[in-house]
Coordinates of C-alpha atoms in Angstrom, one line a residue:
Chain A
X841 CA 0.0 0.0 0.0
X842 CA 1.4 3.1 -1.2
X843 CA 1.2 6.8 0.8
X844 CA 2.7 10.2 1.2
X845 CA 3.9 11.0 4.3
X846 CA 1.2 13.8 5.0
X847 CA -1.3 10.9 4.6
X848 CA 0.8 8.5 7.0
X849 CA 1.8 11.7 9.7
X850 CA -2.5 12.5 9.3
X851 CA -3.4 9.0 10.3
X852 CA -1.3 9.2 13.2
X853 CA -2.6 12.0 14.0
X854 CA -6.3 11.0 13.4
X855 CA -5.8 8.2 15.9
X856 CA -5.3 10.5 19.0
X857 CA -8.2 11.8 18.6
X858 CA -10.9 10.7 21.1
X859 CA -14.4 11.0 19.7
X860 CA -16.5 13.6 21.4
X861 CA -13.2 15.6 22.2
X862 CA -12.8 19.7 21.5
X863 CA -9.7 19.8 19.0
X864 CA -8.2 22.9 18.2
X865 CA -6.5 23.6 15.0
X866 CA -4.3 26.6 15.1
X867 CA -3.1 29.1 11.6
X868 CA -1.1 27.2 9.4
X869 CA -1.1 24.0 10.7
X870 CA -2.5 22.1 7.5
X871 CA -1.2 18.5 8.4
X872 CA -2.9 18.9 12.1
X873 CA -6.2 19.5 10.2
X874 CA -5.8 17.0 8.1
X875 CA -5.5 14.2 10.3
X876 CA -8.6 16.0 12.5
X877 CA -11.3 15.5 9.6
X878 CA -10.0 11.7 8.9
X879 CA -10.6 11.0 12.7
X880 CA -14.4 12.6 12.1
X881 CA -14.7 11.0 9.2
X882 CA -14.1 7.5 10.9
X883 CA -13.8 6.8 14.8
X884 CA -14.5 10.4 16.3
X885 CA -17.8 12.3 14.6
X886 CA -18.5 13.7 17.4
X887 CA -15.3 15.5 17.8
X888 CA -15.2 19.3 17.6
X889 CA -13.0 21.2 15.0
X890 CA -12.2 24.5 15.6
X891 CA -9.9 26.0 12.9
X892 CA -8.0 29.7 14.1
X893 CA -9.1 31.6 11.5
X894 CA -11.3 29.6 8.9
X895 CA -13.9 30.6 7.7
X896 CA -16.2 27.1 7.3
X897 CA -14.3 26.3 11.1
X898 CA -14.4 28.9 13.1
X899 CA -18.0 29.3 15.1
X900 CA -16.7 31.7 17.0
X901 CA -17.6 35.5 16.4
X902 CA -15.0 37.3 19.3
X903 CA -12.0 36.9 16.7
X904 CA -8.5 34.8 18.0
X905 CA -9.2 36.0 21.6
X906 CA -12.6 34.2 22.1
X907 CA -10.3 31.4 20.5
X908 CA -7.3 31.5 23.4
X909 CA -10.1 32.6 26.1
X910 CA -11.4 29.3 25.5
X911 CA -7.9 27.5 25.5
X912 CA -7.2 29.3 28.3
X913 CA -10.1 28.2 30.4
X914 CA -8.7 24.7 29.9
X915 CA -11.6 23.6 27.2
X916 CA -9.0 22.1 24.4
X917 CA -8.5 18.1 24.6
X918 CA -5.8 18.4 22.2
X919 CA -4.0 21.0 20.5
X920 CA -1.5 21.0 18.0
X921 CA 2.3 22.9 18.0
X922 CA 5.5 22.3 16.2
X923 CA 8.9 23.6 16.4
X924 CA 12.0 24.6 14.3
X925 CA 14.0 23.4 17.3
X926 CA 12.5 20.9 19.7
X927 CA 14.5 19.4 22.3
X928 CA 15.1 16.8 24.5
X929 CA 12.6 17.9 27.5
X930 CA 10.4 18.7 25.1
X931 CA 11.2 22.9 25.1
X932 CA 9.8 24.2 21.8
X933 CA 11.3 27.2 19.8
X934 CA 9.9 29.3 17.2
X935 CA 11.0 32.4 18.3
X936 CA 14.5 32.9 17.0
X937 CA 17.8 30.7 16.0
X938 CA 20.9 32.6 17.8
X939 CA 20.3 35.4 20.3
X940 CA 17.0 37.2 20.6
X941 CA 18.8 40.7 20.1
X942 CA 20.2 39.6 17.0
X943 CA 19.5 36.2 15.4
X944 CA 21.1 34.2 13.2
X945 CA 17.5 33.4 11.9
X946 CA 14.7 35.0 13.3
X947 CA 11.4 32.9 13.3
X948 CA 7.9 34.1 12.8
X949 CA 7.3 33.7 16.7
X950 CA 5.5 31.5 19.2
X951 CA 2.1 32.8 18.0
X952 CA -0.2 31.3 21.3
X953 CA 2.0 28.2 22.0
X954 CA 3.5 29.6 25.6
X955 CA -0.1 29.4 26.8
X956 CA -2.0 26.8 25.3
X957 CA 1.0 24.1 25.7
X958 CA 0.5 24.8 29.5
X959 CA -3.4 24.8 29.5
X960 CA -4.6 22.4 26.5
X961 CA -4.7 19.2 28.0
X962 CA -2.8 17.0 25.4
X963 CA -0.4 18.4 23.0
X964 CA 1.0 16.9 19.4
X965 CA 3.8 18.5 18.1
X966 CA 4.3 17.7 14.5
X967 CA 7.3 18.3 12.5
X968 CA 7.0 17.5 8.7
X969 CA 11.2 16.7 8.9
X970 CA 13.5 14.6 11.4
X971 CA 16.6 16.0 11.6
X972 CA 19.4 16.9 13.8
X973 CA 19.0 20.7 12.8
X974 CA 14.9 20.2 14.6
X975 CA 16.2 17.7 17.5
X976 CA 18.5 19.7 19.2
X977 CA 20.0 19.0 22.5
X978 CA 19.0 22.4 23.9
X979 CA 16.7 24.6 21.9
X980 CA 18.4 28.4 21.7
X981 CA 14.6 29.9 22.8
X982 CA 12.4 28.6 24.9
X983 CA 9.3 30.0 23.3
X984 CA 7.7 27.4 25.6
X985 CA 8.5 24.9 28.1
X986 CA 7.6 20.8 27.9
X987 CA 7.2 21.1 32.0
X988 CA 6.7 22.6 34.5
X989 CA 7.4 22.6 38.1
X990 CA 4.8 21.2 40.2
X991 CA 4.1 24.4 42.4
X992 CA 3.4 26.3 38.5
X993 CA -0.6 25.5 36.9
X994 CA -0.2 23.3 34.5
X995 CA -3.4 20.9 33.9
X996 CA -1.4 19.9 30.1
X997 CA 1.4 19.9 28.0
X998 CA 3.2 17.6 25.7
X999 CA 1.9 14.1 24.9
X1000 CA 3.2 13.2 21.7
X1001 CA 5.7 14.3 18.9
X1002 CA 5.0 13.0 15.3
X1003 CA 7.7 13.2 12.2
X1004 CA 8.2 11.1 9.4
X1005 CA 10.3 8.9 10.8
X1006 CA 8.9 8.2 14.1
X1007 CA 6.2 8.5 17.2
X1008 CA 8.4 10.0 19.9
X1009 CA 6.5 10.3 23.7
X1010 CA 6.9 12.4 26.7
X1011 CA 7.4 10.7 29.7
X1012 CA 5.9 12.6 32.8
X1013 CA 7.9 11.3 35.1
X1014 CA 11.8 11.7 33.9
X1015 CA 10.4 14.6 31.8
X1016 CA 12.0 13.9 28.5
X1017 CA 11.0 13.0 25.2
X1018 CA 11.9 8.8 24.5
X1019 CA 11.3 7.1 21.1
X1020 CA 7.8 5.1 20.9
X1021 CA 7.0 4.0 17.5
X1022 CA 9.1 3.3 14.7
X1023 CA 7.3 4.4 11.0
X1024 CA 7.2 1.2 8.3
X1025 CA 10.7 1.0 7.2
X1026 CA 12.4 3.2 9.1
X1027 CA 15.5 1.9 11.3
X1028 CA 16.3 2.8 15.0
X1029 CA 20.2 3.9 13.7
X1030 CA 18.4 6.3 10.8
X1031 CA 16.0 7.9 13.7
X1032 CA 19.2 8.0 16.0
X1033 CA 21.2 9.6 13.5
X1034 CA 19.1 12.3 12.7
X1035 CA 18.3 13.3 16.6
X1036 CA 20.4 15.5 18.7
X1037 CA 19.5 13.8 22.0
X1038 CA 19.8 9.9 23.3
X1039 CA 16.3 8.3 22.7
X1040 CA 16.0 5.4 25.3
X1041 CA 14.0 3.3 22.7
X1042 CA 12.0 0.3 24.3
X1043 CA 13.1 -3.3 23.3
X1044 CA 11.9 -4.2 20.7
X1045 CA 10.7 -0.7 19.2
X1046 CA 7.1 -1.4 17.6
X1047 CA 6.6 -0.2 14.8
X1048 CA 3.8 2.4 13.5
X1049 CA 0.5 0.9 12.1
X1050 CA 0.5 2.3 8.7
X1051 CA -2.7 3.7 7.0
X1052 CA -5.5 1.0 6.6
X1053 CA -6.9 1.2 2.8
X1054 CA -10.7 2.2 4.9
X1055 CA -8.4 5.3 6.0
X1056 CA -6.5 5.9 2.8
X1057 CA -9.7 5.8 1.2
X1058 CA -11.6 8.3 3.3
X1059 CA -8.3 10.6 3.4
X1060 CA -8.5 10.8 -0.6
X1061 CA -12.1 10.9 -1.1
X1062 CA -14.0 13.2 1.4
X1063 CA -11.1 14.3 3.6
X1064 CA -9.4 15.8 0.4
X1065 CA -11.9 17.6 -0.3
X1066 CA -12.5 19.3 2.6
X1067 CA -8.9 20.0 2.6
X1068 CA -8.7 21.3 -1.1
X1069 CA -11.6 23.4 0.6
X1070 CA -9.7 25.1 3.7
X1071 CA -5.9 24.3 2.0
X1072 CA -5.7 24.5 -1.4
X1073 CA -2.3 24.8 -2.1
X1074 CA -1.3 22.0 0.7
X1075 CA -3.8 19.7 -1.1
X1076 CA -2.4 19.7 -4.0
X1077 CA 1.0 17.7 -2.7
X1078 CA -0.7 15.8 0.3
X1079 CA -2.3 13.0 -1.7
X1080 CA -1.6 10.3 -3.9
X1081 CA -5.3 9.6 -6.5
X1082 CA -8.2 7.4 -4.6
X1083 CA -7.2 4.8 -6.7
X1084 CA -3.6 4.7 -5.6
Chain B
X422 CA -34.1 60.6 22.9
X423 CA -33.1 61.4 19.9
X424 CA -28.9 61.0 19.6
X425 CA -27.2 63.8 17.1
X426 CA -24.3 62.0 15.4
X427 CA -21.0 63.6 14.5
X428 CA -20.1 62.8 10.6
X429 CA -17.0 61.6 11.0
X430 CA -15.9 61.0 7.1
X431 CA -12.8 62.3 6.0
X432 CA -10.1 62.2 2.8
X433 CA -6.7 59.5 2.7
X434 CA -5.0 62.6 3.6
X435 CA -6.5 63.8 6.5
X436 CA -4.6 60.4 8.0
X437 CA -1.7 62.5 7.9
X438 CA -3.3 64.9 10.9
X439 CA -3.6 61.1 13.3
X440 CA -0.2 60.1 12.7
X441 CA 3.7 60.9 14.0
X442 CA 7.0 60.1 14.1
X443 CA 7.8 58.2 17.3
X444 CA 4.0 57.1 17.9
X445 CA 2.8 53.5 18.6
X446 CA 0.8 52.4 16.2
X447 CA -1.8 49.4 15.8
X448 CA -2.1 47.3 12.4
X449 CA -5.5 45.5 12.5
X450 CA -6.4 42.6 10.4
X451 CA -3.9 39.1 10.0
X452 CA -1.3 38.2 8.4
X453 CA -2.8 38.3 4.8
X454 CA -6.5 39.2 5.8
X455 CA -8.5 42.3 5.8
X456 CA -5.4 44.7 6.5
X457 CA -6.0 48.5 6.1
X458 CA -3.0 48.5 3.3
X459 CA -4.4 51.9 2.0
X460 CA -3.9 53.7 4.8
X461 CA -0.3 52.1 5.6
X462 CA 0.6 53.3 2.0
X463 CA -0.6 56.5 3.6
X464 CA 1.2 56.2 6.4
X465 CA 4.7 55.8 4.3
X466 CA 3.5 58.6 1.9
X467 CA 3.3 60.9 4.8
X468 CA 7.4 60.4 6.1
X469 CA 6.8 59.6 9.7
X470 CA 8.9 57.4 10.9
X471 CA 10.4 55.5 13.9
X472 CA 7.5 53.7 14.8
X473 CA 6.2 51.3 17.1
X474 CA 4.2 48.9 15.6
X475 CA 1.5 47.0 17.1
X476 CA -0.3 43.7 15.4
X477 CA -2.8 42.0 17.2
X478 CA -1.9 39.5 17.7
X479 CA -0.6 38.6 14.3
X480 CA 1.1 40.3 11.4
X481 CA 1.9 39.7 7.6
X482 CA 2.3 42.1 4.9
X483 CA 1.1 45.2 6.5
X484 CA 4.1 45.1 9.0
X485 CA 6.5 43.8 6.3
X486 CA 6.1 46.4 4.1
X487 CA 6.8 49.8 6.8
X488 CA 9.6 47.7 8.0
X489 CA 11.2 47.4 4.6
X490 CA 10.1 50.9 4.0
X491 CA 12.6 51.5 7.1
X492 CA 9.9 53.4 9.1
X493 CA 9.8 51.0 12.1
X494 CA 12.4 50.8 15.1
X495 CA 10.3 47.9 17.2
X496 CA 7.3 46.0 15.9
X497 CA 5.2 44.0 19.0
X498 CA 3.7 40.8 18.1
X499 CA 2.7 37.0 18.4
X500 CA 3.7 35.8 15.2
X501 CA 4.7 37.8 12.0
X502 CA 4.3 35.5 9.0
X503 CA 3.0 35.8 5.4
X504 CA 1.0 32.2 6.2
X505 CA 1.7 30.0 3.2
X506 CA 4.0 32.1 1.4
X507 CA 6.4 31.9 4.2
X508 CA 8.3 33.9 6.0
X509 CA 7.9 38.0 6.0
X510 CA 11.2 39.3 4.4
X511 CA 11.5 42.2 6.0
X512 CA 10.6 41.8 9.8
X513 CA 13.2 38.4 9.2
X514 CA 16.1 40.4 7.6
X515 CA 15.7 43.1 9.9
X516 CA 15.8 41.5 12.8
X517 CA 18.7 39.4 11.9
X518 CA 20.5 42.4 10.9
X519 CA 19.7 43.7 14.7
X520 CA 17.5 46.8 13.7
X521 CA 14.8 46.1 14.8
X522 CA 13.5 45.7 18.2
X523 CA 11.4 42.5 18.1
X524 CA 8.7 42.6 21.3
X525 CA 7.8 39.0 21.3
X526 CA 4.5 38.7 23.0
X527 CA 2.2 35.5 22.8
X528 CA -1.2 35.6 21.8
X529 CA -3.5 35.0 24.6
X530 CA -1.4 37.8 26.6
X531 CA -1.3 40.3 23.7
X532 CA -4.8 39.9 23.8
X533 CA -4.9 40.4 27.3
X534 CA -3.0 43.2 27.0
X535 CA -6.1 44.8 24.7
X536 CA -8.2 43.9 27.1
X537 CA -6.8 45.0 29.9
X538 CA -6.6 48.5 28.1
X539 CA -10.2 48.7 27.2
X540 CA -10.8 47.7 30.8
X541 CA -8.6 50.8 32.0
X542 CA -7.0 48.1 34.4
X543 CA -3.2 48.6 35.1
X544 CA -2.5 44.5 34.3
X545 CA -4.1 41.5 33.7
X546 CA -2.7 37.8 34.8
X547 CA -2.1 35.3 31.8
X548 CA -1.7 31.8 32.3
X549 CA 1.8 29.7 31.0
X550 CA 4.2 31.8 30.3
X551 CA 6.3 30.7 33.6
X552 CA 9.5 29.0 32.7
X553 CA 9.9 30.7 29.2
X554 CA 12.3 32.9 27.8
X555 CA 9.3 35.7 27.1
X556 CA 10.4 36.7 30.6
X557 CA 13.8 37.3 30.1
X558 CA 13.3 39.2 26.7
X559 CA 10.0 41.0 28.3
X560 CA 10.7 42.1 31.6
X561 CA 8.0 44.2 31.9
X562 CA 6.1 40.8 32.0
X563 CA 6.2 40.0 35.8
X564 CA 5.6 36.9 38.1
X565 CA 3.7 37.8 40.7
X566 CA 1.6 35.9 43.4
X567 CA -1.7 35.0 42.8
X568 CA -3.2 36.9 45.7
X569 CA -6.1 34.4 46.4
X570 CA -4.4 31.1 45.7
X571 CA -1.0 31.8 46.4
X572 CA 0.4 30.6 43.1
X573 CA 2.8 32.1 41.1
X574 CA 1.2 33.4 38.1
X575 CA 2.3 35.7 35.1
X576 CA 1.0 39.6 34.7
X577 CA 1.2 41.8 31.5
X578 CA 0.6 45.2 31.2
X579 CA -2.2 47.5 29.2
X580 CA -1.5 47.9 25.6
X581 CA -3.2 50.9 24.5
X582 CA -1.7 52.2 21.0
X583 CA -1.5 55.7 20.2
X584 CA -3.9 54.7 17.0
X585 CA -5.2 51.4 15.8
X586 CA -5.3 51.7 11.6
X587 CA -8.1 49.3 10.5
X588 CA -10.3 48.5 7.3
X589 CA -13.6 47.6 8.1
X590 CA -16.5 45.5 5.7
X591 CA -18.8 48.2 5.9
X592 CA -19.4 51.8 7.9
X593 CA -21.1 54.6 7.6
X594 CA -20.9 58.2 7.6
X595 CA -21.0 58.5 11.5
X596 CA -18.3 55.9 12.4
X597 CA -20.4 53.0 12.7
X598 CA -18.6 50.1 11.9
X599 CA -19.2 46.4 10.5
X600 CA -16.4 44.1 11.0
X601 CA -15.0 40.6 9.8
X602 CA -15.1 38.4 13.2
X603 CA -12.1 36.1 12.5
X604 CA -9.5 39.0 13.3
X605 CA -9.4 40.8 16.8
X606 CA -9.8 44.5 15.5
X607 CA -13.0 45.2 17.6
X608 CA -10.9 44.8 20.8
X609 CA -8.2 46.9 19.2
X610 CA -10.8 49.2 18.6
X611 CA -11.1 49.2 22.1
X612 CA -8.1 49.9 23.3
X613 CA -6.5 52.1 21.1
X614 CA -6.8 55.9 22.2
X615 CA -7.2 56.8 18.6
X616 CA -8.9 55.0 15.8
X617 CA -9.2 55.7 11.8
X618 CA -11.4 53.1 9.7
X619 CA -11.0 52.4 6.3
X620 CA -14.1 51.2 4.7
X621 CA -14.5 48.9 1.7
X622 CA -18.2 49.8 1.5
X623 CA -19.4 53.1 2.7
X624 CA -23.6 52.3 3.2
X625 CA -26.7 54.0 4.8
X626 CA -26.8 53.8 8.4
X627 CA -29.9 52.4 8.0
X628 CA -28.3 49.2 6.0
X629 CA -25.3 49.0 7.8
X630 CA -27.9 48.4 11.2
X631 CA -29.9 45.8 8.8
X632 CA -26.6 43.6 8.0
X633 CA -26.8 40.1 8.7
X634 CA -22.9 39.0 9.5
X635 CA -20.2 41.2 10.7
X636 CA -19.0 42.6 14.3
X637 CA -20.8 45.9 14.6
X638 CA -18.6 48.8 16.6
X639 CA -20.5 51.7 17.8
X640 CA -19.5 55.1 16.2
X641 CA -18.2 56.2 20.0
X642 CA -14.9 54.3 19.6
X643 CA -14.4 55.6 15.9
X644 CA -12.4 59.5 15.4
X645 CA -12.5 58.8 11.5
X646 CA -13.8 56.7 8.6
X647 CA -12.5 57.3 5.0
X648 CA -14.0 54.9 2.5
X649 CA -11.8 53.6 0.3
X650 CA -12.7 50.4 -1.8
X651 CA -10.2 47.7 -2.3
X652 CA -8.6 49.7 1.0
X653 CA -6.6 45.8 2.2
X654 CA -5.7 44.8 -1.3
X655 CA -3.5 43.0 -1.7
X656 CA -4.9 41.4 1.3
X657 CA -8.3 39.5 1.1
X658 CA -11.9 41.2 2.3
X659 CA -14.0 38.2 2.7
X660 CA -16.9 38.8 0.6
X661 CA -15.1 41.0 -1.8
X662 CA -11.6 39.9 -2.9
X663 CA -9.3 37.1 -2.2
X664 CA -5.7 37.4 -1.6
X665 CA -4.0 38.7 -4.5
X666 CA -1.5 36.2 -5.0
X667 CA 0.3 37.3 -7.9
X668 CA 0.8 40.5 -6.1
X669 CA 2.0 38.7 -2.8
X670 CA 4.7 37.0 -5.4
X671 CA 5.9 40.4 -7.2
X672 CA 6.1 41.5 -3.2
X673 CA 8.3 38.8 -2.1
X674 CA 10.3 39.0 -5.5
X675 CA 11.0 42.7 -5.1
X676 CA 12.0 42.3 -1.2
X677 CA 15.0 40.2 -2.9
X678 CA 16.9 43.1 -3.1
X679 CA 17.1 46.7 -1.7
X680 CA 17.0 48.3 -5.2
X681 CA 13.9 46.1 -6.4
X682 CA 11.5 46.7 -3.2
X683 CA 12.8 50.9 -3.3
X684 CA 11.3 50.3 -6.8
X685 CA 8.6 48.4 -5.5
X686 CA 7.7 51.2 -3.1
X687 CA 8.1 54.1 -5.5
X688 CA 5.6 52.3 -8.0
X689 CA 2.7 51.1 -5.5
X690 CA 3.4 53.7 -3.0
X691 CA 5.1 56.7 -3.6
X692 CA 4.3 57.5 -7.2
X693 CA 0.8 56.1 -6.6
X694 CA 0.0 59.4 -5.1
X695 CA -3.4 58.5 -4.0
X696 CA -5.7 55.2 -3.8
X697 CA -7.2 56.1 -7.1
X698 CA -3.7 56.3 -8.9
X699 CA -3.0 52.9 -6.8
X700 CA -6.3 51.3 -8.1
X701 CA -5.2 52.2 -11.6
X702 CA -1.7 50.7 -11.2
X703 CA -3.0 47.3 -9.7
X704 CA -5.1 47.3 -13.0
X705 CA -7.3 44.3 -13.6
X706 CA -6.2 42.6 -10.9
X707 CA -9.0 45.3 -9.0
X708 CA -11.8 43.0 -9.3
X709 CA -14.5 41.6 -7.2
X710 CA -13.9 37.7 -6.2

């Protein structure tokens, strides 16, 4: 069975969703979507979708701030963040590469992700590439932290980071992120090699269930165009045909 | 009672009276939504300069373009991005270059920071935040003990800019306003001491009060409207126009170099004397989705 690896990283997605959960999407987080209307479209249709910023999946009428007023309140099951640097406690950066003052690259900034990865209750980071230059030792920013301390209100935070390579989790307890799932094919060297930080694999490492051809077929048929819909341009590359 | 309303509609020039060098200034609408482009291209035409820029609490091609234009010295935001067509050239270059003061805020407390402004409350506590480097590059963002529960909890202060620029769906002649409700500029609206509305449709009072979608802002908050059609191209105004994307292209092209985007700038700004000499240069590409 053949798939791109927005379709695989969307199943993986899709399959932490909970039916009957709130699930909040934020701005240009395609992939995140993506895997959010296969889970509706199969285990979860009673999930809510709330999209920052769409029009077709936003209900809300008090612009971004009724959006983080509600994330604040602690009403999002899951949200989604990524990083250009994510490390090995599961710090998240997207702020800047170098010093703040002056950067080697500046980034487009943490948008609401120093909030809402304290107060959504579950979050997925996704990272469309696994590499040494995104798994860093120590990210440079802390545009947000993967923990707390226990005295600081924190009812969420990381549960889960998704590349396409692997399914890396966080554990609570030593704080750190530690390899989970393995995707079809891929080897634990290749994941090793292309992380900045040891990954404590279990023995054996299981491996990611791929896409079943039910879930390839609803991605291609009625999740594509719902997605050709809200992201046209990320459509066009995300899919291989329904007959594929 | 009968309430006498104040006409409140003015010229693209009179802008020039509402704005000054040194003065903090708000840029409603998102990244590459509903932006008051007219009235920045106002703003550049008018040589103020060293500004503060506010977006709220996210920012695109509005931002972008003053900051290449060289008229910013510090830009607060959440995010500054130009969504799918990456990364804004100007706020990135600038920033790595060092000149420009980047006031990283994150959106729920940016937000709170409107709030807190159209509250007239001197802070307002945010949530997260604890245990990021925000506080070390914002240290008028304080820790501070919750005073009811004893936890340690994060405060921010009001933002109130000098003048929030917006464009608006609909208004009237009095001020009264119709806005998208995907983008935050009615709280801007509420904070800023100072507010000037573009309009892309100037209607009746009467209609504007029948409208079925849109935020409606009361003329109170409002010091001027100036109706100017196509006023965010070449952002999108739902209903009206999408995203110009060829535009957005010959934008990121011309920020290649310094030479190409002065050019750029002198074409769509500076020659372009007015919104109606802009609407001719833009050409074809001025019509309705």
């Amino acid at each position: 069975m053949r798939y791109t690896p927005a379709e695989f990283m969307a199943t993986v997605i899709a399959r932490e969703i909970g039916d009957g959960e709130m699930v909040a999407v934020g701005t240009l987080s395609p992939l995140p979507a993506m895997g959010a209307f296969l889970a509706r479209e199969t285990h979860a249709p009673r999930a809510t979708i709330i999209i920052l910023g769409s029009d077709d999946w936003f209900p809300l009428t008090g612009g971004s701030k009724e959006f983080h007023d509600l994330g604040q309140r602690g009403r999002f099951d899951l949200f989604f963040l990524s990083g250009a640097q994510i490390d090995q406690h599961g710090n998240i950066n997207l702020t800047v590469i170098g010093t703040h003052q002056q950067p080697r690259v500046r980034l487009p900034g943490g948008a609401g992700s120093a909030v809402l990865y304290f107060m959504a209750r579950r979050i997925i980071l996704f990272r469309p590439e696994h590499t040494r230059r995104t798994f860093v030792p120590r990210v440079d920013f802390i545009t947000s932290p993967g923990s707390s301390p226990p005295r600081i209100f924190r009812p969420g935070g990381p549960s889960k980071v998704i590349t396409p390579l692997a399914t890396l989790r966080f554990n609570q307890e030593k704080r750190r992120l530690e390899l989970a799932t393995l995707h079809p094919g891929v080897t634990l060297e290749e994941v090793e090699a292309n992380t900045g930080f040891p990954l404590y694999p279990p023995s054996p490492v299981p491996t990611t269930p791929p896409p079943t051809p039910e879930e390839l077929h609803v991605l291609r048929t009625r999740v594509r165009a719902e997605m050709e819909r809200v992201y046209p341009a990320f459509a066009r590359t995300a899919f291989l045909s329904a007959t594929g | 009672m009968r309430t006498v309303m104040r006409e409140k509609l003015c010229a693209l020039q009179d802008l020039r009276k509402w704005v000054w060098s040194g003065m903090f200034l708000a840029v409603g609408g998102g990244p590459l939504r509903i932006t008051p482009m007219a009235l920045l291209r106002e703003v550049l035409r008018s040589g103020v300069r060293d500004l503060d820029l506010l977006v709220t609490p996210t920012g695109g091609l509005g931002v972008d373009m003053l900051i290449g234009a060289g008229v910013a010295r510090s830009v607060e935001f959440a995010q500054i991005v130009l969504d799918e067509f990456g990364m804004a050239p100007h706020f990135r270059r600038q920033a790595e270059a060092g000149r420009l003061r980047c006031k990283d805020h994150t959106c729920p407390a940016l937000l709170s920071g409107l709030q807190a402004a159209a509250m007239g409350i001197p802070f307002i506590p945010v949530r997260g935040l604890i245990g990021s480097d925000y506080l070390r590059v914002r240290p008028e963002f304080k820790v501070v003990q919750d005073p009811y529960s004893g936890e340690e909890i994060v405060v921010v202060p009001p933002l109130a800019p000098d003048l929030a620029l917006i464009h608006a769906i609909k208004g009237d002649r009095y001020g009264n306003l119709l806005l998208e409700r995907t983008e935050d500029d009615q709280l801007l609206i509420r904070a800023a001491k100072r507010v000037v509305a573009s309009v892309e449709e100037l209607v009746e009072p009467e209609e504007l009060r029948r409208s079925p979608e849109g935020v409606w802002v009361p003329s109170l908050y409002v010091d001027a409207i100036i109706p100017l059609p196509y006023g965010a191209h070449p952002t999108d105004c739902r209903g009206y126009y999408p995203i110009d994307e060829d535009h957005i292209r010959e934008y990121l092209e011309a920020s290649q170099s310094p030479e190409a985007f002065q050019e750029y700038l002198e074409r769509y700004v500076y020659r372009a004397a007015d919104h109606e000499t802009y609407l001719e240069v833009i050409g074809s590409k001025a019509t309705p989705a």
